[in-house]
mmCIF file of C-alpha atoms in Angstrom:
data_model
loop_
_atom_site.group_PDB
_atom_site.id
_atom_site.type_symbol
_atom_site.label_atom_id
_atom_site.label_comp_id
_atom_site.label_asym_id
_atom_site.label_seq_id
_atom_site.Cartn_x
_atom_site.Cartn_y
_atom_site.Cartn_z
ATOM 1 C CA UNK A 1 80.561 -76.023 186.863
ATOM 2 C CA UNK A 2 82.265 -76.911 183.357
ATOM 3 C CA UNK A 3 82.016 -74.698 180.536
ATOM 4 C CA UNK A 4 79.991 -75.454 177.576
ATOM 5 C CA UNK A 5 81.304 -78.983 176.160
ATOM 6 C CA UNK A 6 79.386 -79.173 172.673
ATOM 7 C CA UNK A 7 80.074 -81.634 169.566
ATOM 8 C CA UNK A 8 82.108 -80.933 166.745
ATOM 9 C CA UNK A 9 81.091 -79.736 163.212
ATOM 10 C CA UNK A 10 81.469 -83.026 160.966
ATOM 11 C CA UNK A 11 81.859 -82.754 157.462
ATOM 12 C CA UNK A 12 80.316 -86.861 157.916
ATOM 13 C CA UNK A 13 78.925 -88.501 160.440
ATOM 14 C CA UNK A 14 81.826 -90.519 161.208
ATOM 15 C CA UNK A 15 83.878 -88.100 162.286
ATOM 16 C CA UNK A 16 81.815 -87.138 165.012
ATOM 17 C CA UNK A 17 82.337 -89.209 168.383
ATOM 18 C CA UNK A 18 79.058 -88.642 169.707
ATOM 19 C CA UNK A 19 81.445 -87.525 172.705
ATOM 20 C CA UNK A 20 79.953 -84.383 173.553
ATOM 21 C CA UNK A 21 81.871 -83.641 177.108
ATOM 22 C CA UNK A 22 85.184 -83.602 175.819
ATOM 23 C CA UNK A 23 84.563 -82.087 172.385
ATOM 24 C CA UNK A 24 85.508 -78.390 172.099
ATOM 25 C CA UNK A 25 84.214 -77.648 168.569
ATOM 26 C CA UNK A 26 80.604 -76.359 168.203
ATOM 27 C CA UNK A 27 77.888 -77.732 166.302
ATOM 28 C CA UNK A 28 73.777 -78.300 166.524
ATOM 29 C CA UNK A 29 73.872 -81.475 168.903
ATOM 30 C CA UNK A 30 75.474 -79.123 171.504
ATOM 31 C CA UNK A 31 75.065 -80.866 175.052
ATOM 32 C CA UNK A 32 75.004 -78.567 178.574
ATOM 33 C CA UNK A 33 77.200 -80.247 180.815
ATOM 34 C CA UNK A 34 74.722 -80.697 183.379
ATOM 35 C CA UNK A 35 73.451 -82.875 181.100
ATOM 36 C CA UNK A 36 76.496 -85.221 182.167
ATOM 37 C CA UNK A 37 76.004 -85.217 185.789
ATOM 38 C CA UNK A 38 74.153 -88.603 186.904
ATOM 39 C CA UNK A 39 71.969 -88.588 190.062
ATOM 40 C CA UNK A 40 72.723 -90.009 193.157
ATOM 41 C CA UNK A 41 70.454 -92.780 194.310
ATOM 42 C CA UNK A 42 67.432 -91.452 196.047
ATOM 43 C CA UNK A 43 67.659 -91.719 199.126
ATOM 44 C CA UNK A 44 71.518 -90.977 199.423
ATOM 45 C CA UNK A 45 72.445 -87.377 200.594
ATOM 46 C CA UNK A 46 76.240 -85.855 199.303
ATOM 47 C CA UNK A 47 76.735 -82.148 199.989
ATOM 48 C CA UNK A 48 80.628 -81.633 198.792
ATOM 49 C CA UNK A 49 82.644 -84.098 196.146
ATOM 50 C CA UNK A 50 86.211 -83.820 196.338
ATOM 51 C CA UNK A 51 88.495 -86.001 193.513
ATOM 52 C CA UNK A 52 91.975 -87.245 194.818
ATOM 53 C CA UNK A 53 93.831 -87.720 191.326
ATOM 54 C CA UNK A 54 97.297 -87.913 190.259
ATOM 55 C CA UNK A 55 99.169 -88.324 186.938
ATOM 56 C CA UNK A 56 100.736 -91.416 187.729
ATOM 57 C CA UNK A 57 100.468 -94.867 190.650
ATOM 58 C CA UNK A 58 102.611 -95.077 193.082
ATOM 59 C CA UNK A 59 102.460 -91.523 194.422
ATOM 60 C CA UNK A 60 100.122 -91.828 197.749
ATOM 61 C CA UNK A 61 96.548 -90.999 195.967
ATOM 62 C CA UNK A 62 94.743 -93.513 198.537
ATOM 63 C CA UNK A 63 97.221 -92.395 201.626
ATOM 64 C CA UNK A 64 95.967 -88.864 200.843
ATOM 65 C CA UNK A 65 92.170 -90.005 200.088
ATOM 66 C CA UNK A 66 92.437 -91.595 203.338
ATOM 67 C CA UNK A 67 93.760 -88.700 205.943
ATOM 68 C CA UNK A 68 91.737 -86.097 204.378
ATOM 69 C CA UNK A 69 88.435 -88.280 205.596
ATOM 70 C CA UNK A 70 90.126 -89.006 208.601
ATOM 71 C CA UNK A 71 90.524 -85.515 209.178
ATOM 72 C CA UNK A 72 86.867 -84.350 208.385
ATOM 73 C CA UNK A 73 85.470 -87.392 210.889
ATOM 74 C CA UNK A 74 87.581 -85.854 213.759
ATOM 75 C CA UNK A 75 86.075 -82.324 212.548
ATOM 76 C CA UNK A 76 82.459 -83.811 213.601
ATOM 77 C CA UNK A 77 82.164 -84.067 209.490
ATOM 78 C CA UNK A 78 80.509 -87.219 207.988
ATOM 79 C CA UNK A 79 83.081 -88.674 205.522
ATOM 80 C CA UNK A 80 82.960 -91.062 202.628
ATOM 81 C CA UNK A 81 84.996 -92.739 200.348
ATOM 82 C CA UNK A 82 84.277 -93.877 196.648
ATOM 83 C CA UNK A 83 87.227 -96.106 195.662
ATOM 84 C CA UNK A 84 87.147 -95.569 191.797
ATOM 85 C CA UNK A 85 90.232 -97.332 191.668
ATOM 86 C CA UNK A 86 88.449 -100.402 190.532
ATOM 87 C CA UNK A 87 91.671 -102.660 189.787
ATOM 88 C CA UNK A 88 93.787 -101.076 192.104
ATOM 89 C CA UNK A 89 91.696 -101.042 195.777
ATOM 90 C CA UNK A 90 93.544 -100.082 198.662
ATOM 91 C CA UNK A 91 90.915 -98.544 200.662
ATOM 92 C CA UNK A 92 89.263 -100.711 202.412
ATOM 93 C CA UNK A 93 92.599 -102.559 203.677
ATOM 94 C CA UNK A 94 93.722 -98.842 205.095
ATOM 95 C CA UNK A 95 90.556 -98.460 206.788
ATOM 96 C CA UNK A 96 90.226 -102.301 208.118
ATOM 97 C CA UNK A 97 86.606 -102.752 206.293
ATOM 98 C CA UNK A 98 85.649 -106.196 204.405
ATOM 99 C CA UNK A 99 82.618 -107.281 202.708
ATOM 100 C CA UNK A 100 80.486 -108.507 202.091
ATOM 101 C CA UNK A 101 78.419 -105.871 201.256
ATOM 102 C CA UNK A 102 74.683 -105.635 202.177
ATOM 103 C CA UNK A 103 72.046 -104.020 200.206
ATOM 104 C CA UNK A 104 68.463 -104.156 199.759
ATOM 105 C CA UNK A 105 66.415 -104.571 196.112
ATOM 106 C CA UNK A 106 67.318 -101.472 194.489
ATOM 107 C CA UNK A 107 70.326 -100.489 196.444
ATOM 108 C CA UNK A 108 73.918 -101.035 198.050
ATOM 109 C CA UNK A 109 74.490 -99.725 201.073
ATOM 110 C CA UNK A 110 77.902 -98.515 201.862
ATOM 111 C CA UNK A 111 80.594 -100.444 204.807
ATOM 112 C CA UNK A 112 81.584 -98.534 207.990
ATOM 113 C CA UNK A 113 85.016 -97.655 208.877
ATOM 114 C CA UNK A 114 85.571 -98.063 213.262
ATOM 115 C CA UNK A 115 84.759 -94.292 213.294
ATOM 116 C CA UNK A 116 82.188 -94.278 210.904
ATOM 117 C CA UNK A 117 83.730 -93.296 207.464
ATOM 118 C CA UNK A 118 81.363 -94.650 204.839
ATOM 119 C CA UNK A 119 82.925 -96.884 202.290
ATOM 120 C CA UNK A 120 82.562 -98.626 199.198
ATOM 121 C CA UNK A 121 85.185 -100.276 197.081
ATOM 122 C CA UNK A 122 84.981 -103.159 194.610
ATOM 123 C CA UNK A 123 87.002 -105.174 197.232
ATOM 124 C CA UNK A 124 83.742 -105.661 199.736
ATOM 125 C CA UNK A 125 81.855 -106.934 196.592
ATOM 126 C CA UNK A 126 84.600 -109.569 195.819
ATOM 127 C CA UNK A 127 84.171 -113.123 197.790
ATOM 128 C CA UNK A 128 88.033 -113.263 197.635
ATOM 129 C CA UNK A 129 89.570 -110.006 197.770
ATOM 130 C CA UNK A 130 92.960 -111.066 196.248
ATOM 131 C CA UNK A 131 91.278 -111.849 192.810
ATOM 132 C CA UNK A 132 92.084 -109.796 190.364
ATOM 133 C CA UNK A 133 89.651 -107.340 188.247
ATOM 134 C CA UNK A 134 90.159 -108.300 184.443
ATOM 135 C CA UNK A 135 87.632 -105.767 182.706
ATOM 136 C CA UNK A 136 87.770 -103.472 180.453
ATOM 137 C CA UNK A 137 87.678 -99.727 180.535
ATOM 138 C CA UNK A 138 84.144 -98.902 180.010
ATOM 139 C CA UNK A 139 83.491 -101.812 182.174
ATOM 140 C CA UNK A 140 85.313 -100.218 184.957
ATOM 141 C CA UNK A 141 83.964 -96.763 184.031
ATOM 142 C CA UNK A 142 80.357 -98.559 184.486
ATOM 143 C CA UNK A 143 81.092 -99.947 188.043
ATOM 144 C CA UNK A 144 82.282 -96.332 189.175
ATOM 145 C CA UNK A 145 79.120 -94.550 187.862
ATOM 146 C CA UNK A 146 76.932 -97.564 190.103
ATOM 147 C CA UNK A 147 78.846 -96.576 193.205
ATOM 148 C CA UNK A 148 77.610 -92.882 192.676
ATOM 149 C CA UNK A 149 74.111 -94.227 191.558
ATOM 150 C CA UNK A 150 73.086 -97.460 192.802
ATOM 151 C CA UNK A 151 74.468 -96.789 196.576
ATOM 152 C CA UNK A 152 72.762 -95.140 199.387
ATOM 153 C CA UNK A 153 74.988 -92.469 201.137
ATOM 154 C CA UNK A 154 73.981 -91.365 204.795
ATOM 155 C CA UNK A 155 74.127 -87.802 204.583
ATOM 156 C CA UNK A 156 77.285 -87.341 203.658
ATOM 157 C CA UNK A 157 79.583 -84.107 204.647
ATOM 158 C CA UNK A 158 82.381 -85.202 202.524
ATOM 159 C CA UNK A 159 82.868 -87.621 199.787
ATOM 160 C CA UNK A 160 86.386 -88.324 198.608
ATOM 161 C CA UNK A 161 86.719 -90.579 195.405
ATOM 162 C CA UNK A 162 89.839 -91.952 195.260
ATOM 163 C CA UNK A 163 90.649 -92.251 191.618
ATOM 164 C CA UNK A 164 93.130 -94.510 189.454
ATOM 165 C CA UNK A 165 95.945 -92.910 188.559
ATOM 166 C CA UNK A 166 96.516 -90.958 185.030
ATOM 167 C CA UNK A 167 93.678 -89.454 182.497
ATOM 168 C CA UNK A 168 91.601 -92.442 180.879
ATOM 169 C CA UNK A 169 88.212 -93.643 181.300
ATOM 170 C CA UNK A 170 87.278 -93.501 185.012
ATOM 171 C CA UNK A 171 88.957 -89.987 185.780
ATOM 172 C CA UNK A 172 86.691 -88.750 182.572
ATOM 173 C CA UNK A 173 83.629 -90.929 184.048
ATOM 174 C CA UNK A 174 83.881 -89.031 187.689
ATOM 175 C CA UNK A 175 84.572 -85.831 185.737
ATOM 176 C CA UNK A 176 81.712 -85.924 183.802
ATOM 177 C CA UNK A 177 79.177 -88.015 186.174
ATOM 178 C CA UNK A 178 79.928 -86.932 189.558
ATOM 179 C CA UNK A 179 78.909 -83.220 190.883
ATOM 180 C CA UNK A 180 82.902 -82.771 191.598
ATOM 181 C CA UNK A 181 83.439 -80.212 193.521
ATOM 182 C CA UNK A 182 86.881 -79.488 193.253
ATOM 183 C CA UNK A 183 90.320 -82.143 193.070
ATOM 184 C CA UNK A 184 93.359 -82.212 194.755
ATOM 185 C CA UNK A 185 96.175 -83.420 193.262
ATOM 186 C CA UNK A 186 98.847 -86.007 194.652
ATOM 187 C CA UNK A 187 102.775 -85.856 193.392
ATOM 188 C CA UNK A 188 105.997 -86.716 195.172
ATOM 189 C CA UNK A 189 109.514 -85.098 194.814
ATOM 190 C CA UNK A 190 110.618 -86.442 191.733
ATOM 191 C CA UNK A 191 111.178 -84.755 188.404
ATOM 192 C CA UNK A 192 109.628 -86.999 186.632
ATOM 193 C CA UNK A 193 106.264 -87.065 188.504
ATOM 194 C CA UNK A 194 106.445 -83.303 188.651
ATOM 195 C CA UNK A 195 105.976 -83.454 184.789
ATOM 196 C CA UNK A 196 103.594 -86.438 184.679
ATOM 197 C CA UNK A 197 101.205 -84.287 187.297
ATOM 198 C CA UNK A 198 101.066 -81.198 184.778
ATOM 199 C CA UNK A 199 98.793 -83.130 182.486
ATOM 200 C CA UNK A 200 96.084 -83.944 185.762
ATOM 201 C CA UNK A 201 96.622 -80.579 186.053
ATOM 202 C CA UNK A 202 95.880 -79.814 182.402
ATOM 203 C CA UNK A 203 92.890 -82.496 182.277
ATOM 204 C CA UNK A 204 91.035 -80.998 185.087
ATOM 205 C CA UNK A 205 91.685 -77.491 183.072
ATOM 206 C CA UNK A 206 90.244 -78.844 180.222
ATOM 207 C CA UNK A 207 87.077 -80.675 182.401
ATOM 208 C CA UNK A 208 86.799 -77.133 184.191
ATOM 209 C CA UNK A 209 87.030 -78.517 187.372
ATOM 210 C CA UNK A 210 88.624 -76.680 189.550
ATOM 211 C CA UNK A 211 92.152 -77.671 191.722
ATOM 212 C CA UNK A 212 92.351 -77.222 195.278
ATOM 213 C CA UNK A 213 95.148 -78.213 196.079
ATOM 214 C CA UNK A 214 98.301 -80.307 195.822
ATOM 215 C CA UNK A 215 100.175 -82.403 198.171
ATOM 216 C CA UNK A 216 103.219 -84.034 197.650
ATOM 217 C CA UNK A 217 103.867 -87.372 199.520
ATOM 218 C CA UNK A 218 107.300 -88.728 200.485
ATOM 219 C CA UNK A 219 108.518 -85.326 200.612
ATOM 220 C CA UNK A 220 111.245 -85.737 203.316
ATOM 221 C CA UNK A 221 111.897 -87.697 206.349
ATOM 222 C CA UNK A 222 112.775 -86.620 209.724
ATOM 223 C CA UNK A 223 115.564 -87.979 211.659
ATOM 224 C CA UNK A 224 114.474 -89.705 215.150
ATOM 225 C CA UNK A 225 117.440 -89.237 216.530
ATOM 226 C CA UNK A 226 118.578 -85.720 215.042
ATOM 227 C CA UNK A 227 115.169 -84.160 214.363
ATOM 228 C CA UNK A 228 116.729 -83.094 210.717
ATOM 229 C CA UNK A 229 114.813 -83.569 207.853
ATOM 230 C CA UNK A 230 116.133 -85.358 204.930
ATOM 231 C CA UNK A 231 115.061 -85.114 201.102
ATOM 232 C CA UNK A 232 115.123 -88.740 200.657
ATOM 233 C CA UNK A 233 113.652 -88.616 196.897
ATOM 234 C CA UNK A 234 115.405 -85.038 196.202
ATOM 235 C CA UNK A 235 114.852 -81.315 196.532
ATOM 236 C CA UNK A 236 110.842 -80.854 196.810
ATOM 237 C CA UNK A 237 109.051 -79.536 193.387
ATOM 238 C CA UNK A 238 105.662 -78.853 194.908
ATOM 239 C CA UNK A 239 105.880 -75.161 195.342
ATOM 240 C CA UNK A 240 106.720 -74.564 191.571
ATOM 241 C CA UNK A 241 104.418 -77.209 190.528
ATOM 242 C CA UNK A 242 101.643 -75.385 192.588
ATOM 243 C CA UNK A 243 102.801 -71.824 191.170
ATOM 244 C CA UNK A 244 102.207 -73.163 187.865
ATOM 245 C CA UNK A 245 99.311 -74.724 187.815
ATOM 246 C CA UNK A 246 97.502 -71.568 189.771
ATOM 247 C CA UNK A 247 97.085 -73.217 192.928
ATOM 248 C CA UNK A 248 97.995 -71.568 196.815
ATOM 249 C CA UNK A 249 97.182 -75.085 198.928
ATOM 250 C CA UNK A 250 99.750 -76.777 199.282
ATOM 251 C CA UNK A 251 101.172 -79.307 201.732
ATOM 252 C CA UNK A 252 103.926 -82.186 202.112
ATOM 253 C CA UNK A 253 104.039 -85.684 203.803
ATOM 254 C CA UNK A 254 106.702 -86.747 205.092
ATOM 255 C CA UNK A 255 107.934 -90.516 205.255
ATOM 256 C CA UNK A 256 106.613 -91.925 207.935
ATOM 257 C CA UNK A 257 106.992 -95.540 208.823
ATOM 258 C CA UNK A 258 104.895 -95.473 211.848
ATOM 259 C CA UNK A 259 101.700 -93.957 209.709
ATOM 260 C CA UNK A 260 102.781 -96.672 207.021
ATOM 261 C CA UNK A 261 102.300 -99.205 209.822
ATOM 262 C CA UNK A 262 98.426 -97.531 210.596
ATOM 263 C CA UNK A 263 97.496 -98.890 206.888
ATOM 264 C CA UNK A 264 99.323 -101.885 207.025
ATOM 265 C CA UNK A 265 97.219 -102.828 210.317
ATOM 266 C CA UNK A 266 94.419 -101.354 208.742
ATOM 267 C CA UNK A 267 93.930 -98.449 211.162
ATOM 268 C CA UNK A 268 94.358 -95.732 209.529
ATOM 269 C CA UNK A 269 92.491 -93.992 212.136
ATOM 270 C CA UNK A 270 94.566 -94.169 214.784
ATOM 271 C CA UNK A 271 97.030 -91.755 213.491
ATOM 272 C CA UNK A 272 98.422 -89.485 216.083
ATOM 273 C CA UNK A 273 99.765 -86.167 213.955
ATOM 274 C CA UNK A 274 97.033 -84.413 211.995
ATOM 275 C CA UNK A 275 98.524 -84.808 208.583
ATOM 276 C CA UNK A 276 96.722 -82.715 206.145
ATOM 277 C CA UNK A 277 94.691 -80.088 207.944
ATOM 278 C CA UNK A 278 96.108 -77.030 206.280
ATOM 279 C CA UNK A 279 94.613 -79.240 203.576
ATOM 280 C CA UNK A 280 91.330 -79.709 205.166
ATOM 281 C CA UNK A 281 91.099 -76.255 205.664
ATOM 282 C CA UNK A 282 91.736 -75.284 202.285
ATOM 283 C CA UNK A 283 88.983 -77.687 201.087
ATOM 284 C CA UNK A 284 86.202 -75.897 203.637
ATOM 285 C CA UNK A 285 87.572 -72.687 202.249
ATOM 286 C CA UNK A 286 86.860 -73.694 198.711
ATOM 287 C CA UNK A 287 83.571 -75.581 199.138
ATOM 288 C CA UNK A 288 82.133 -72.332 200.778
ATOM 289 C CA UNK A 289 82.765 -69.820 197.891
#
C-alpha cells in the first residue's frame, strides 16, 4: 500500500488543493490512503490488479496488456482487461470483442474474449466505434473509476488495466482508486523513450506503487532467413533502465509481423510463441509476497 498522502499546511485556504493523495506536506485534514481506494461493485470478485503504463503512446502498452492476459488464460487463470485508455481503445479490436454491452439495473457486465478474457472498453459502449471521445480529463477519469465500480467482474484471477500513456488524470485516478497491485512498465529501444519512461517510473515512486517489471517492445527483429537478430530501433536500453529504476523483471519483444497480424485480425489469442512468460512469472512471484 501507499504511504501516508496527507494535505499541506496552508497559510489560506486557497492554497490548499483539497488534493490529499498527491500532497506530501502534513497538516490536520490528513487522509489514509485507503481512504482513496473505491470498491468494486458487489457482486464482482478481483484478487490481483496489475497497471500496464508507459511514459509515452506509441510504445506497445495494449500489445503488452494483451499477452500478459493471454498468458494467464492459458495458465488456467481468469483474466480481465480494464481499457482505461478511454480515447485511445485498442483492446477490444486485439481481442475481436464488440458491443454492445449488456447490463442489468445497477450494473455492466463485462464482453468475452473467444477464450474467455473478460473485457470492457469504452469502444463496446459506443454505437459506432470509430467516433471519437471528445471529453475532458475528469470526464475520462470518471468513466475509468465506473469500469472499476459500476461493472460486475466474474471472479477474476487477473485484471490488467491498460492505461493511457504519460502521468495525468487517469494514471492518478487508477493509482489512487484501484487496489493496484503492482505496474509494469512498457518502453522501446529508443533514447528518447528511455528518458520519457523514468518519470512512470518516478510517478509510481511517488504513488508508492510498486514496479514489477519492464518490457521493452520492438526491441529487435529476427532474420527469417538468417536467424540473426537485428536492432532495428538501436542498441536496447532496458537493462540500464531496469537497473535504475530498482527493478530485476525484465523482458524484450521482438518485431514480429506475424503477431502484428494476430491483432490486426483480432486474434490475439492465437499466438503461437509464449511472449511474456518470464513476465508472467515475475507477476505470480510478486503478487504472492
Amino acid at each position: 500500500m501507499a504511504e501516508e498522502r496527507v494535505a499541506p499546511e496552508a497559510e489560506n485556504a486557497e492554497e490548499c488543493t483539497h488534493d490529499c493523495s498527491t500532497c506530501s506536506a502534513k497538516c490536520g485534514s490528513k487522509s489514509n490512503p485507503a481512504d482513496f481506494i473505491e470498491k468494486p461493485h458487489h457482486l464482482s470478485s478481483v484478487k490481483h490488479v496489475i497497471a500496464v503504463v508507459s511514459g509515452k503512446g506509441g510504445v506497445g502498452k495494449s500489445l503488452v496488456t494483451g499477452l500478459l492476459a493471454v498468458q494467464m488464460q492459458r495458465r488456467g487463470l481468469n483474466a480481465g482487461i480494464l481499457d482505461a485508455d478511454i480515447t485511445g481503445p485498442s483492446i477490444p479490436k486485439m481481442f475481436g470483442v464488440s458491443g454492445p454491452v449488456e447490463g442489468s439495473e445497477d450494473a455492466l457486465f463485462t464482453v468475452p474474449s473467444k477464450l474467455g478474457t473478460q473485457i470492457m472498453s469504452v469502444n463496446l459502449l459506443l454505437e459506432d466505434p470509430t467516433r471519437p471521445v471528445v471529453w475532458r480529463g475528469p470526464v475520462i477519469a470518471g468513466t475509468v473509476k465506473q469500469f472499476w465500480t459500476e461493472v460486475i467482474w466474474n471472479e477474476v484471477d487477473y485484471m490488467f488495466v491498460d492505461m493511457p500513456p504519460g502521468t495525468g488524470d487517469v494514471p492518478l485516478t487508477v493509482f489512487q482508486s484501484l487496489p493496484v497491485d503492482g505496474i509494469i512498465i512498457v518502453t522501446s529501444p529508443q533514447d528518447l523513450v528511455s528518458m520519457v519512461v523514468t518519470k512512470a517510473v518516478n510517478m509510481a515512486k511517488l504513488m508508492n506503487i510498486p514496479i514489477i517489471g519492464m518490457v521493452e517492445n520492438m526491441s529487435y527483429f529476427k532474420c527469417p532467413d538468417c536467424g540473426k537478430a537485428h536492432n532495428i530501433f538501436g542498441e536496447s536500453h532496458i537493462e540500464e533502465a531496469a537497473a535504475a529504476a530498482g527493478v530485476s523483471a525484465v523482458s524484450r519483444l521482438p518485431i514480429d509481423p506475424n503477431l502484428a497480424g494476430l491483432c490486426d485480425r483480432g486474434v490475439i489469442e492465437l499466438v503461437e510463441e509464449d511472449y511474456l512468460s518470464d513476465m508472467a512469472d515475475a507477476i505470480e512471484a510478486a503478487v504472492k509476497k
